[in-house]
Structure formats: structure tokens, C-alpha cells
Coordinates of C-alpha atoms and ligand atoms in Angstrom, one line a residue:
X19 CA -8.5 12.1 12.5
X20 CA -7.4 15.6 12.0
X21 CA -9.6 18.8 11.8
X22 CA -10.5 18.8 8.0
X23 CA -11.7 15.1 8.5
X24 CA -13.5 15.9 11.5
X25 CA -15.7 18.4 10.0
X26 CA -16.0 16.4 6.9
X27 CA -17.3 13.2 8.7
X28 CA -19.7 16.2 10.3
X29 CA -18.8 16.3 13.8
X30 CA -21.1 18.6 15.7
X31 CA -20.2 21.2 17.6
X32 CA -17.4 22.8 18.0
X33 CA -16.0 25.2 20.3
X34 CA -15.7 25.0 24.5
X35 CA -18.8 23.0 25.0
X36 CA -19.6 20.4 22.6
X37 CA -21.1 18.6 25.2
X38 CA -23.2 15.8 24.4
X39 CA -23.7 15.8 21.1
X40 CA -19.6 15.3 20.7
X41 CA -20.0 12.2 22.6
X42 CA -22.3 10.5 20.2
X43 CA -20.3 8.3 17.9
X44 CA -20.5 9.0 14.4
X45 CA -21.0 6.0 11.8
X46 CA -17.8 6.0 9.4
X47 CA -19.1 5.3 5.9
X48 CA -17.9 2.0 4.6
X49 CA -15.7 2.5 2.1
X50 CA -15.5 0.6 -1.5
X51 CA -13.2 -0.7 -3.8
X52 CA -12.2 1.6 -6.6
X53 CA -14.6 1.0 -9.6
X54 CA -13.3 -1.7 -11.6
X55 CA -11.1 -2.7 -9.9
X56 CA -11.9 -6.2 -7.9
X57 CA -11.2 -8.0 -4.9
X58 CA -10.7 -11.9 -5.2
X59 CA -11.8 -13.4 -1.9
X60 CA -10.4 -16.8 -0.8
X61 CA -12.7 -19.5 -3.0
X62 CA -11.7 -17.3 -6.0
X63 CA -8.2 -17.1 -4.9
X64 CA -7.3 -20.9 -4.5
X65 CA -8.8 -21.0 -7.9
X66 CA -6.7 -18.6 -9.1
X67 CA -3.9 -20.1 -7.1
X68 CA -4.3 -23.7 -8.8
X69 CA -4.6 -22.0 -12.3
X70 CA -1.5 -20.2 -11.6
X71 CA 0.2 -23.6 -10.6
X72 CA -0.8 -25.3 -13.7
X73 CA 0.2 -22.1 -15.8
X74 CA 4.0 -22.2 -13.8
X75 CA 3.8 -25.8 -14.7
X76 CA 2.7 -25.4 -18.4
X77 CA 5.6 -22.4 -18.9
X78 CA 8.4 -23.9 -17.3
X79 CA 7.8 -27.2 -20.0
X80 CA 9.0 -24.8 -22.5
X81 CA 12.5 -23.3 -20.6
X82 CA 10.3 -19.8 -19.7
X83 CA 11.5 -18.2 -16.6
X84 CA 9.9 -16.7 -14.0
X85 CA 10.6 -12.7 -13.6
X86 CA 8.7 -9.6 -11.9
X87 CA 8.7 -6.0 -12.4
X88 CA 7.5 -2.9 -11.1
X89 CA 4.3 -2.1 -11.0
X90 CA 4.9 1.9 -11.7
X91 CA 7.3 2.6 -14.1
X92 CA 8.1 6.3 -15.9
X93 CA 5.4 7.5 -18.2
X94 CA 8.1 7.8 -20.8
X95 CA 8.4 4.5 -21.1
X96 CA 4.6 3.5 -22.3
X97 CA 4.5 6.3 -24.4
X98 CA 7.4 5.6 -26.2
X99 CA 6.8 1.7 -26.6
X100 CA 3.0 1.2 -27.0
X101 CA 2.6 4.5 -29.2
X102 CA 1.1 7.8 -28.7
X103 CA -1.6 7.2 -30.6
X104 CA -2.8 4.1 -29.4
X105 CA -5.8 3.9 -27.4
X106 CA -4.0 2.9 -24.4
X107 CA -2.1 5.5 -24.1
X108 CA -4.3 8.1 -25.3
X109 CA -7.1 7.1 -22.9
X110 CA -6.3 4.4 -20.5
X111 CA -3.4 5.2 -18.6
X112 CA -3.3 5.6 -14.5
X113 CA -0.8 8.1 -14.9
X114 CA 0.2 10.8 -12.6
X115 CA 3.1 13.2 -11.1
X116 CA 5.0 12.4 -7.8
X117 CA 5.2 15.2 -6.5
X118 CA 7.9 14.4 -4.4
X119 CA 10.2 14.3 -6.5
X120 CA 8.1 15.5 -9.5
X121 CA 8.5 12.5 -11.6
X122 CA 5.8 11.3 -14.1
X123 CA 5.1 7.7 -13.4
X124 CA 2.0 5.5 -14.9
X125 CA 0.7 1.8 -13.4
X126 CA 1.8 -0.4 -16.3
X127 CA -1.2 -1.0 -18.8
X128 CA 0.8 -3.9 -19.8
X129 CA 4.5 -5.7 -19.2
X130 CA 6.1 -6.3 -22.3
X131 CA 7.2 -2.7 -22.6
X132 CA 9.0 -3.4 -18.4
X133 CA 10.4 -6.7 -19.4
X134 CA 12.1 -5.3 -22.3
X135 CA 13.4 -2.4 -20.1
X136 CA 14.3 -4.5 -17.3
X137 CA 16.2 -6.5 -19.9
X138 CA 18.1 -3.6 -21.4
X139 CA 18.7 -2.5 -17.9
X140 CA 20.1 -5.4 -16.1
X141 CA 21.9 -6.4 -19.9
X142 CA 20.1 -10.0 -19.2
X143 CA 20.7 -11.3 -23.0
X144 CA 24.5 -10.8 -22.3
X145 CA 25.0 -14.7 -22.4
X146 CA 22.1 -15.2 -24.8
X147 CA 18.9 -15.1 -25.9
X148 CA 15.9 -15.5 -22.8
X149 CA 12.8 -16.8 -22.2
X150 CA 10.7 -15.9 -19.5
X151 CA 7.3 -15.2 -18.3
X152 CA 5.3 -12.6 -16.1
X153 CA 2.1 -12.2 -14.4
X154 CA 0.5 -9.8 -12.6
X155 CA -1.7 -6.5 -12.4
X156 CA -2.3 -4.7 -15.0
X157 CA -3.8 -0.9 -15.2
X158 CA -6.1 1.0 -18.1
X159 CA -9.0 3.0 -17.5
X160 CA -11.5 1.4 -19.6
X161 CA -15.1 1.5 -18.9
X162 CA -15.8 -1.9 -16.8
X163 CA -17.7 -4.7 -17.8
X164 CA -17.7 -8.1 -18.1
X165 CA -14.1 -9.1 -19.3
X166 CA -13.4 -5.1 -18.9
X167 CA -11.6 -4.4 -15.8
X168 CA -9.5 -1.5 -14.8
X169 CA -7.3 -3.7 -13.0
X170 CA -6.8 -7.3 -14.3
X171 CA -4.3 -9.6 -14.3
X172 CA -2.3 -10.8 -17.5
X173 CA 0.2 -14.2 -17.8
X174 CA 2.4 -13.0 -20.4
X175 CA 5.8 -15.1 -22.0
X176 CA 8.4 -13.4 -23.7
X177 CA 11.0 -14.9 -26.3
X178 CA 13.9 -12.6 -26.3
X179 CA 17.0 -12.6 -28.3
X180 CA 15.3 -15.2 -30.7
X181 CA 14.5 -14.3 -34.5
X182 CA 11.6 -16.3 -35.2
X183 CA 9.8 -17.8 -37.2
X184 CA 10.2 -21.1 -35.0
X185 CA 9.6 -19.4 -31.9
X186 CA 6.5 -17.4 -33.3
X187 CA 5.4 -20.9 -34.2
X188 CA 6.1 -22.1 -30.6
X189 CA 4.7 -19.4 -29.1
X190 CA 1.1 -20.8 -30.5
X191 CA 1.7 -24.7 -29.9
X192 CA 2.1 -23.3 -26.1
X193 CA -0.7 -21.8 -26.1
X194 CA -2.9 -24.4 -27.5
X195 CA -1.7 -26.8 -25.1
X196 CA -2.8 -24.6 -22.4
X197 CA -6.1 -24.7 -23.6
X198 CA -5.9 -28.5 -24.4
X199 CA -4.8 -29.1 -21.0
X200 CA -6.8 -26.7 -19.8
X201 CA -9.8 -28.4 -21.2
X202 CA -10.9 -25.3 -23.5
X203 CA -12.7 -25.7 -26.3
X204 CA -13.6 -23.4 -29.6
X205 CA -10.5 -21.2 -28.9
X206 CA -9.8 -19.6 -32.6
X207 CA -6.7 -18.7 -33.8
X208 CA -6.6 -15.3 -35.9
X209 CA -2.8 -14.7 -37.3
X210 CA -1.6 -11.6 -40.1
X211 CA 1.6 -10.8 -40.4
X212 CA 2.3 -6.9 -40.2
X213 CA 5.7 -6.9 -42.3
X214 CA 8.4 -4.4 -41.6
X215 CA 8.2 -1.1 -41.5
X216 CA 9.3 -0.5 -45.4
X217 CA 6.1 -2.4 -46.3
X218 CA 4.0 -0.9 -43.6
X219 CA 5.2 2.8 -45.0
X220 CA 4.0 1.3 -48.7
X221 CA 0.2 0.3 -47.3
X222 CA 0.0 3.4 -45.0
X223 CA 0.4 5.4 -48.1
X224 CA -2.3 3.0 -49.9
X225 CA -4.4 3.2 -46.8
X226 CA -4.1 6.9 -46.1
X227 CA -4.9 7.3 -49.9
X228 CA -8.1 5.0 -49.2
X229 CA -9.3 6.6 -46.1
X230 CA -9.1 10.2 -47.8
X231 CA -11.5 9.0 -50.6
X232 CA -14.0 8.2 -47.9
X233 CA -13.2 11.3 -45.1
X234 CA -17.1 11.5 -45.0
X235 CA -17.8 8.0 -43.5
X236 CA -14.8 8.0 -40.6
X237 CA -15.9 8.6 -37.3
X238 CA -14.3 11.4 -35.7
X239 CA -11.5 9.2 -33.7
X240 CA -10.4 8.1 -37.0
X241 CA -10.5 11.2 -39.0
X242 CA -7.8 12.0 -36.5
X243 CA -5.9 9.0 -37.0
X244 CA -6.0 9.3 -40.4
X245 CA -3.2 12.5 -40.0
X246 CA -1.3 10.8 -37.0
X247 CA -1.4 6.9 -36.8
X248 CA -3.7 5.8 -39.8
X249 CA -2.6 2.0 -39.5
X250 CA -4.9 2.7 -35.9
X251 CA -8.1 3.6 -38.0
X252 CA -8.1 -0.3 -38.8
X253 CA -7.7 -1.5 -35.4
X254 CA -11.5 0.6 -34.4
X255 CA -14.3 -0.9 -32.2
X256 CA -16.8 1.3 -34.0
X257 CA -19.4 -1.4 -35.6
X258 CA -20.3 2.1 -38.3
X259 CA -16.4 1.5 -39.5
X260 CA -16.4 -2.0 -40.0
X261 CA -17.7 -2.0 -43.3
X262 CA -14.8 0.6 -44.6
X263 CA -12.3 -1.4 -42.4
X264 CA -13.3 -4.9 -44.7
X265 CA -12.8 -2.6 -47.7
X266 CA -9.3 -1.2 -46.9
X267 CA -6.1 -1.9 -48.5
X268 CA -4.7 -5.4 -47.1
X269 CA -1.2 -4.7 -45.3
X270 CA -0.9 -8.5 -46.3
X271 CA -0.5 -7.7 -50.1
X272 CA 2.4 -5.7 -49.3
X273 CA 4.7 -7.8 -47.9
X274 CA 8.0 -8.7 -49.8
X275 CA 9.5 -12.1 -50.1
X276 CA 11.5 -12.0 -46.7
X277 CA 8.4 -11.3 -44.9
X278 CA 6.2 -14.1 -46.4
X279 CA 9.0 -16.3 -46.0
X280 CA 8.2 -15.7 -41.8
X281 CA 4.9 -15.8 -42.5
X282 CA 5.1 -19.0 -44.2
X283 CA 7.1 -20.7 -41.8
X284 CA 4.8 -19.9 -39.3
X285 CA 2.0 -21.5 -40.4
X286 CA 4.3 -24.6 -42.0
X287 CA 4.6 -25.1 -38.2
X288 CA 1.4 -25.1 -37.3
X289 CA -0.1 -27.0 -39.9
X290 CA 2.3 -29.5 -39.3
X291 CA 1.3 -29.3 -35.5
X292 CA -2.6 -29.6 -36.5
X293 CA -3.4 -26.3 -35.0
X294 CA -6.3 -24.9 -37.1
X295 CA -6.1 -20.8 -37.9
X296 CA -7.5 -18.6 -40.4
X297 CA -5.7 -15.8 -41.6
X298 CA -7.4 -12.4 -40.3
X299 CA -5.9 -9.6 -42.6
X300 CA -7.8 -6.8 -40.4
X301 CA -5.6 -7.8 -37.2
X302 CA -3.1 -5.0 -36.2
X303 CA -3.3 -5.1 -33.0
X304 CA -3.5 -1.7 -30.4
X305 CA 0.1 -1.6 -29.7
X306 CA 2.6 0.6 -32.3
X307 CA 5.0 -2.1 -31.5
X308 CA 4.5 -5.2 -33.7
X309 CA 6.2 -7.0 -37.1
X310 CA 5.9 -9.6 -38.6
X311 CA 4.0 -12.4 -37.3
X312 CA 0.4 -10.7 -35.0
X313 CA -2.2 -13.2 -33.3
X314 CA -5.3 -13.3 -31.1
X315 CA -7.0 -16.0 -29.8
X316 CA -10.6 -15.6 -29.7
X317 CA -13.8 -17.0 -27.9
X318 CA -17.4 -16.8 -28.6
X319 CA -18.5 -17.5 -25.4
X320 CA -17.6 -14.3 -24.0
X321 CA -19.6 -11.9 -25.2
X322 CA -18.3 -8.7 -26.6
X323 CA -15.0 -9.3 -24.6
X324 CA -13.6 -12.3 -26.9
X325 CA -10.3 -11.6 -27.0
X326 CA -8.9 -14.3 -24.4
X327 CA -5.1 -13.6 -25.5
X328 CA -3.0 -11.4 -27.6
X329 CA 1.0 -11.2 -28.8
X330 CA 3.0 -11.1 -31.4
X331 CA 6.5 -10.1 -32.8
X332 CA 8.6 -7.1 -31.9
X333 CA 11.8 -6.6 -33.3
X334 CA 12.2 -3.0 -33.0
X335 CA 11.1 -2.4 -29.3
X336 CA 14.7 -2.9 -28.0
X337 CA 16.6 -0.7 -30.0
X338 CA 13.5 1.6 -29.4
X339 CA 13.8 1.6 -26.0
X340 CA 17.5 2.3 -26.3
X341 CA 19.0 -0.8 -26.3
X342 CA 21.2 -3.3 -29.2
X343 CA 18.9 -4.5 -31.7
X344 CA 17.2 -7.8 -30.8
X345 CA 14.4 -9.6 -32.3
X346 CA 11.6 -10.8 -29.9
X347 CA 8.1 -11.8 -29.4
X348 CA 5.4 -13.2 -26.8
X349 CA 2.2 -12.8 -25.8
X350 CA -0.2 -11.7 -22.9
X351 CA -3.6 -13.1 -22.0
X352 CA -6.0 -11.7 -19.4
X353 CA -7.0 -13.8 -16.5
X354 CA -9.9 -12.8 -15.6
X355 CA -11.2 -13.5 -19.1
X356 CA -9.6 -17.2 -18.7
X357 CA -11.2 -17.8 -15.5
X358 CA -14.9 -16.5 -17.2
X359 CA -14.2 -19.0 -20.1
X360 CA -13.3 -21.9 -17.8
X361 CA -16.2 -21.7 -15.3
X362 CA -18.8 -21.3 -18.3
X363 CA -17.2 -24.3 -19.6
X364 CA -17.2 -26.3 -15.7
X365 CA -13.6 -26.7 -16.5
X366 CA -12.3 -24.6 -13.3
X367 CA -9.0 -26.3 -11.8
X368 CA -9.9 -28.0 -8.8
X369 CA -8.8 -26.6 -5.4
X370 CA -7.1 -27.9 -2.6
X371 CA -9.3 -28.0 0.5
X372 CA -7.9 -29.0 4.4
X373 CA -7.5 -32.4 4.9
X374 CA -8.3 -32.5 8.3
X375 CA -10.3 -30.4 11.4
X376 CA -8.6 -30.8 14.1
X377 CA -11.9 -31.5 16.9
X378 CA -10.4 -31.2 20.9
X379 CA -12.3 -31.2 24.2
X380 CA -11.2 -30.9 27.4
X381 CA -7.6 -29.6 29.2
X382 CA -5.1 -32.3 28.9
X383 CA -6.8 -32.8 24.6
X384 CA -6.8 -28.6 24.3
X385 CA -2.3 -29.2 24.7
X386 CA -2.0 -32.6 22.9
X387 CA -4.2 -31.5 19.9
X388 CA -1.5 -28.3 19.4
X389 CA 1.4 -31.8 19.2
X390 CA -1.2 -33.9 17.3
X391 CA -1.8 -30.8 14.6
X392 CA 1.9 -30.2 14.1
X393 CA 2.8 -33.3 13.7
X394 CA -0.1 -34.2 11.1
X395 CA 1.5 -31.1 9.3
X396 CA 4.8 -32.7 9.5
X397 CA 3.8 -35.5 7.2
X398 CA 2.5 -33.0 4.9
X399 CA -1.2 -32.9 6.1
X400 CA -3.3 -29.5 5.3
X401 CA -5.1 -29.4 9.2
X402 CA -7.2 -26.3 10.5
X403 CA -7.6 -26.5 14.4
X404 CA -10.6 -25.7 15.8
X405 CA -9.7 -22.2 17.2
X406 CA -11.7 -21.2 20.9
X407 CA -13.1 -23.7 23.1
X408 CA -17.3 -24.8 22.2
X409 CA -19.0 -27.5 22.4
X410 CA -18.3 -30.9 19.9
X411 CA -21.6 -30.4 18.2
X412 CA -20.4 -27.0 17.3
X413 CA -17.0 -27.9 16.4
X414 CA -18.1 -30.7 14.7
X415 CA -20.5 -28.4 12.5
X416 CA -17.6 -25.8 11.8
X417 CA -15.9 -29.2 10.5
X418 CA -18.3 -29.8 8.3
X419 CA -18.5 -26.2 6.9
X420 CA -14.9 -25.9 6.6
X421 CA -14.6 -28.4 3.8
X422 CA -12.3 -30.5 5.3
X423 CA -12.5 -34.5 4.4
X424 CA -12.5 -35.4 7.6
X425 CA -12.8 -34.5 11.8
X426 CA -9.4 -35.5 14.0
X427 CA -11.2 -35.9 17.0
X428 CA -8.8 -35.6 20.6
X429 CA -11.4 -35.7 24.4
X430 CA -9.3 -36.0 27.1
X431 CA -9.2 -40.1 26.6
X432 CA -7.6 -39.6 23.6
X433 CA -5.0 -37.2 25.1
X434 CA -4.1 -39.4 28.1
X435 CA -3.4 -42.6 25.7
X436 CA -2.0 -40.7 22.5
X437 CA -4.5 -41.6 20.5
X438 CA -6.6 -39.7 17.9
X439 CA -10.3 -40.6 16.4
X440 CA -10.6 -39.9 12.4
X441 CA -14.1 -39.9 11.2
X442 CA -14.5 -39.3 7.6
X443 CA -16.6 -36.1 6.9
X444 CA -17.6 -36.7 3.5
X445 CA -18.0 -40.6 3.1
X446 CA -19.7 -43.3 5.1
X447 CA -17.1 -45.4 6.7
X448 CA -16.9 -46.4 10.4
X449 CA -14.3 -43.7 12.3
X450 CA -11.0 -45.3 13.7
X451 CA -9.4 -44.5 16.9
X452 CA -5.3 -44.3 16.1
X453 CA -2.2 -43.8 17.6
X454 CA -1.4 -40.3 16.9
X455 CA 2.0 -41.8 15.1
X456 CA -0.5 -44.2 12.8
X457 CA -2.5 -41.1 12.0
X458 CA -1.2 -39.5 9.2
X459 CA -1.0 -42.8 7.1
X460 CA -4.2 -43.5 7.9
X461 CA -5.4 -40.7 6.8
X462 CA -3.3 -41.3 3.7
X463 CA -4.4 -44.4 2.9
X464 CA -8.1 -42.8 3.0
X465 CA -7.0 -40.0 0.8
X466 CA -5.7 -42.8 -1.8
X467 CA -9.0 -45.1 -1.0
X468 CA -11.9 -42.7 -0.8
X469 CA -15.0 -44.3 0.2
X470 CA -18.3 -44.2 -1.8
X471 CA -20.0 -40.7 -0.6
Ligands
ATP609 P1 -9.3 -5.6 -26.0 O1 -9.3 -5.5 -27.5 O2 -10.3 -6.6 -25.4 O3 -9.3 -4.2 -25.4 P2 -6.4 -5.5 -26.0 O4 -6.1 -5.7 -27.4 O5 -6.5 -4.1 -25.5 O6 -7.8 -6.2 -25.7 P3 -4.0 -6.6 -25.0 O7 -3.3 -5.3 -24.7 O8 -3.5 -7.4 -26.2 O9 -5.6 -6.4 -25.1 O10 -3.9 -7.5 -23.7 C1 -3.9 -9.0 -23.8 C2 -5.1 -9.6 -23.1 O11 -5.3 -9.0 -21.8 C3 -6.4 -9.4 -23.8 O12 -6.5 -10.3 -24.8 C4 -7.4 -9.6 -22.7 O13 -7.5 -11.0 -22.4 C5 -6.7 -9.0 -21.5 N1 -7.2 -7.6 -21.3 C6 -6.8 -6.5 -21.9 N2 -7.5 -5.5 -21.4 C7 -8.2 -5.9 -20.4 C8 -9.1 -5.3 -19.4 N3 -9.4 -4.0 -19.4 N4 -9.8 -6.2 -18.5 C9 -9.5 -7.5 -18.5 N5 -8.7 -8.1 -19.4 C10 -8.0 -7.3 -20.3
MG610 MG1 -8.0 -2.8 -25.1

């Protein structure tokens, strides 16, 4: 502790003789997570693990590979991709100076903005057109609430490199079967098509017109979008707006032939695959980024936070972000929001627990149970060893409560003959003394054979 934090934890006295009162040890205050941002403690985390291993599963059924970047990245490079006047940026960005080497950095509010760098940096279409996948933190200062974090997670898949509309389309049948597989049910699809940018510039000028004709009723937020970013006024949370949003000039009755063509063979696609939509022409989405093809899947049993996942197309963001032209698209969803809808729905992934705790009593069954563990592990087992001596009531108790299926028992009997006991912790079946070279099938063949609990 140096002298600042001294006094500030209020050490008394303070000069030659301190005396006793220095001595008396000062409670540290227990210090807490940053507000919304959340710790996942180990039940949570093997469930986020399994989901995470069905979603790697899930991903890599459709060619998408793995990649990872940064979590800070330069300010520059939000601001230029998302938009300026886009709620993110204007209000939800962790952003901040280094001032060691007086850079502007920001925690990424999002990936798609990174992937697209990293893939201009490190030229990664050179052979081709990618597709890969990310997930990880995400930062936005938002106010927290359920669904609402400051830090949350996001699984996001990228098609780069491929003009669409078949990988738009395919980008939806994955997701879908996510929630299919997932066992998710009542997950809407909301699609709109935001054209390209000659068609946009045709309904801003429509919209601004609109807007203008009804200053009086736009909240202030708006009013101001209406000079900078006016597409944004439709994309408001304000319930007061809604009515004036419904009313609005449709960017969907601007779109020429080309565009409707996409559009079209997008849903072709999905009509054909059976995956019910309805066309939502009020959809912009809060990112400056998008053409063409927009979507959201949305839940009702989430409360206010229904939005469960989010993408679209992006064609421009490469050249953009100062790299060739290249058409792409893809889509994020948040975690958290995933995990909310599968536990209200008893649909949460099923974790793996231990398979065996390792029970041991006595000198000589203390150094066999160390061979007996490693060896069980060796055949694949998941074992926890009882850690510290106590007595086999105890350990047998800290058995139980670990979850494991069943007790590998080792006394000093066991030890001498190389044997181990396995009783079953979770079903009624008589417990079997083995030799320690038997005991991992054993064990297997309960695993396939589980008796009645
Ligand atoms: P919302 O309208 O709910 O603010 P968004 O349009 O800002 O969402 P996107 O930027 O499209 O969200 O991000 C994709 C997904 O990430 C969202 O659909 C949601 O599931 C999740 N997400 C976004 N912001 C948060 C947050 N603050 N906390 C938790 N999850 C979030
Ligand atoms: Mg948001």
C-alpha cells in the first residue's frame, strides 16, 4: 500500500508514535464487480461451456471457422464502421486514451467491424471467399437489466467474399437449426431488405420530407437525427414515436428490380426450407452498415429484451474500412439472452459432471489412490480425489455433494491387493470390489447401464 492508499483506507495516526492504534488491522472493503458487468461461476460456466460445444459443433456443419480478435481495437475503427450517429457509438462505447502512447482505443461493442479489419489486414480472402465465426465479450454502456448487460457475450458467423442471396438464405436455415436443435420454440423471424444506398438516398429524401411535416411530434433524439442520420429516427425505442415510425415512408417501396431480385431469392429459400417469416418493413437495424437483406430473430418470452439475434448484409464495410470491395454478411446473437430463453424453456444443455470421487484411507491407500486416479483418467474417466485426509463419513459426504456418479473407494486392503471398491452414488446397486485394471470398464459398463435411481 503506498501513502495515498494508506490514508484513504483511514489509517490512524501518523507521525513518530502511532502506537497502538497503527497496530489494529483495518478491514479492507470487499470490492465488486463493475456494474453490469457479470461473473459466471462454475455451474453457469459448464453450461456455458456445453452450449459453446454444441454451437462449435452446429458452425463447423456449415464450413465456418473459428477466429479471435482483440478485445480493444482503435476508436477509429467503430466510428467509422457502425456510424456516428448510431446509438452505439454515440452512447455506449468504453472508450478511452492510452496515455502511454496517447492512442484512442474502445472495448469492441461488437466484432464484425474487427473481423472485417482483421481480414483486410492479414488479406485472408486472398485465396477466396471465408467463412468463419467469433465469440466472445462484448462492451456498450447501456443501462443493465435483464438481457441488458454492459459486458455480454455474442456468437457471431461471418460470410465473407460471398454475394448472396444464397448465403443470406443460409445464414437463416443455420440459425433455425440452432434453435431446432436447441429445442427453442416461438423464435420469429423479422426480414426487410434495406436496398442500396441509391435507393436509400431516394427514401431518406421521402422520409426526411415526412419527418419535417411532423417536427412537432419527434422526440428530441430524433429531431436531431432528422439533420444527421434520419434513416436512425426509424430505428427509436421511444414507445411516443412508434405511431409516426408505422406511418413513415417504407424503404421497401423503393427498391429497384436488382434489389427485389435478392430479396426475393431470399425468401424463395426459405419458403422452400419451411422457415416461417414476416416481412417487418420498420427493421433498419442500429448499425450504419447494412444492404440488402436485414433480420432479427425475436422472442416473446423475454421481456422487453426480445431481440435473441441480429445480422444482416454488408457490402460496403470492406471497401469502407479501406480494403477491395467484397460483399458479405452474418449475424451476432447475445448469449446471455440465449441462455435466459433456454432455462425459461428447461431446455439448458446438460453438463458434464465427475464420474468418479476418488474415497482413500489410510498410508499405503493415500499413494495407491494417486496410481488408481491417474490411471482411471487414462481411460478417459472425469475423477476428483478427495483432497486432505478426514474421516470416510466425511469424504463420503463430499462424494455425494460433488455430483459425482459414484465413490472409488481404496482403505489400506484395497491398496495392499490392487483392488478398488465402486459404489454407485446415485442408484441402488450392490458396490463391487475390482481390480484397479477392471475398474475403468466397470465403471463404463455402469455409465452405459445406469441403474433405476
Ligand atoms: P438491442 O436492440 O436489444 O439493443 P442491438 O440491436 O443493439 O440489440 P446487436 O448490435 O444487433 O444488438 O447485437 C446482436 C445481439 O447481441 C442482440 O440481438 C442481443 O441478443 C445481443 N446484445 C446486444 N446488446 C446487448 C447487451 N447490452 N446485453 C446483452 N446482450 C446484448
Ligand atoms: Mg442496442
Amino acid at each position: 500500500m503506498d501513502e495515498m492508499e494508506a490514508d484513504k483506507a483511514g489509517k490512524p495516526g501518523n507521525g513518530s508514535n502511532a502506537g497502538e492504534s497503527a497496530k489494529r488491522p483495518v478491514k479492507p472493503e470487499a470490492l465488486r464487480a463493475v456494474r453490469g458487468m457479470n461473473d459466471i461461476l462454475p455451474e453457469e460456466g459448464e453450461t456455458w461451456l456445453a452450449l459453446e460445444a454444441i454451437v462449435r459443433d452446429w458452425l463447423a456443419r456449415y464450413g465456418y471457422r473459428h477466429m479471435r480478435t482483440p478485445l480493444l481495437e482503435h476508436t477509429s475503427l467503430f466510428r467509422r464502421s457502425i456510424g456516428e450517429v448510431t446509438d452505439i457509438v454515440e452512447k455506449e462505447m468504453y472508450s478511452f486514451v492510452d496515455a502511454l502512447n496517447d492512442e484512442h482505443l474502445t472495448l469492441r461493442p461488437e466484432a464484425t467491424a474487427s473481423t472485417v479489419r482483421a481480414s483486410i489486414e492479414h488479406n485472408l480472402l486472398y485465396n477466396g471467399a471465408q467463412r468463419v465465426w467469433y465469440c466472445g465479450p462484448m462492451f456498450r454502456h447501456e443501462k443493465p437489466q435483464r438481457g441488458r448487460y454492459r459486458q455480454f457475450y455474442q456468437i457471431g458467423a461471418e460470410a465473407l467474399g460471398h454475394p448472396g442471396p444464397d448465403v443470406d438464405a443460409e445464414l437463416l436455415l443455420m440459425c433455425a437449426r440452432l434453435w431446432s436443435e436447441l429445442g427453442l420454440q416461438g423464435m420469429s423471424l423479422h426480414l426487410n431488405s434495406l436496398g442500396n444506398s441509391a435507393e436509400r438516398a431516394a427514401h431518406r429524401h421521402a422520409l426526411v420530407e415526412f419527418l419535417r411535416g411532423h417536427a412537432s411530434a419527434l422526440d428530441t433524439d430524433s429531431q436531431r437525427r432528422l439533420q444527421t442520420n434520419p434513416l436512425r429516427v426509424l430505428d427509436s425505442k421511444n414507445p411516443a414515436m412508434q405511431g409516426l415510425i408505422e406511418a413513415a415512408p417504407r424503404l421497401l417501396d423503393y427498391l429497384g428490380n436488382e434489389s427485389l431480385a435478392h430479396f426475393n431469392a431470399v425468401r424463395r429459400v426459405l419458403d422452400d426450407a419451411g422457415i416461417a417469416y414476416q416481412i417487418n418493413p420498420r427493421l433498419v437495424r442500429g448499425l450504419d452498415y447494412y444492404n440488402l437483406t436485414v433480420f432479427e430473430w425475436v422472442t416473446d418470452q423475454l421481456g422487453a429484451q426480445g431481440t435473441v439475434c441480429g445480422g444482416g448484409r454488408y457490402d460496403g464495410l470492406f471497401e469502407q474500412m479501406g480494403g477491395k470491395p467484397t460483399p458479405a454478411a452474418g449475424f451476432a446473437m447475445g448469449v446471455e439472452r440465449l441462455l435466459d430463453l433456454m432455462r425459461g424453456a428447461s431446455r439448458l444443455p446438460a453438463v458434464r459432471v465427475a464420474d468418479g470421487y476418488l474415497v482413500h484411507m489410510g498410508e499405503r491407500a493415500d499413494r495407491f489412490a494417486v496410481r488408481a486416479g491417474e490411471q482411471l483418467r487414462d481411460a478417459g474417466l472425469a475423477i476428483i480425489s478427495h483432497a486432505g485426509s478426514g474421516r470416510f463419513r466425511d469424504q463420503m459426504k463430499k462424494a455425494d455433494a460433488s455430483g459425482a456418479r459414484l465413490a472409488v473407494i481404496i482403505g489400506d486392503d484395497e491398496a495392499d491387493a490392487g483392488n478398488v471398491t465402486v459404489k454407485d452414488l446415485r442408484a441402488e446397486r450392490p458396490q463391487q470390489t475390482v481390480p484397479l485394471t477392471q475398474a475403468a470398464a466397470l465403471i463404463e459398463a455402469w455409465r452405459m447401464q445406469p441403474a433405476q435411481p
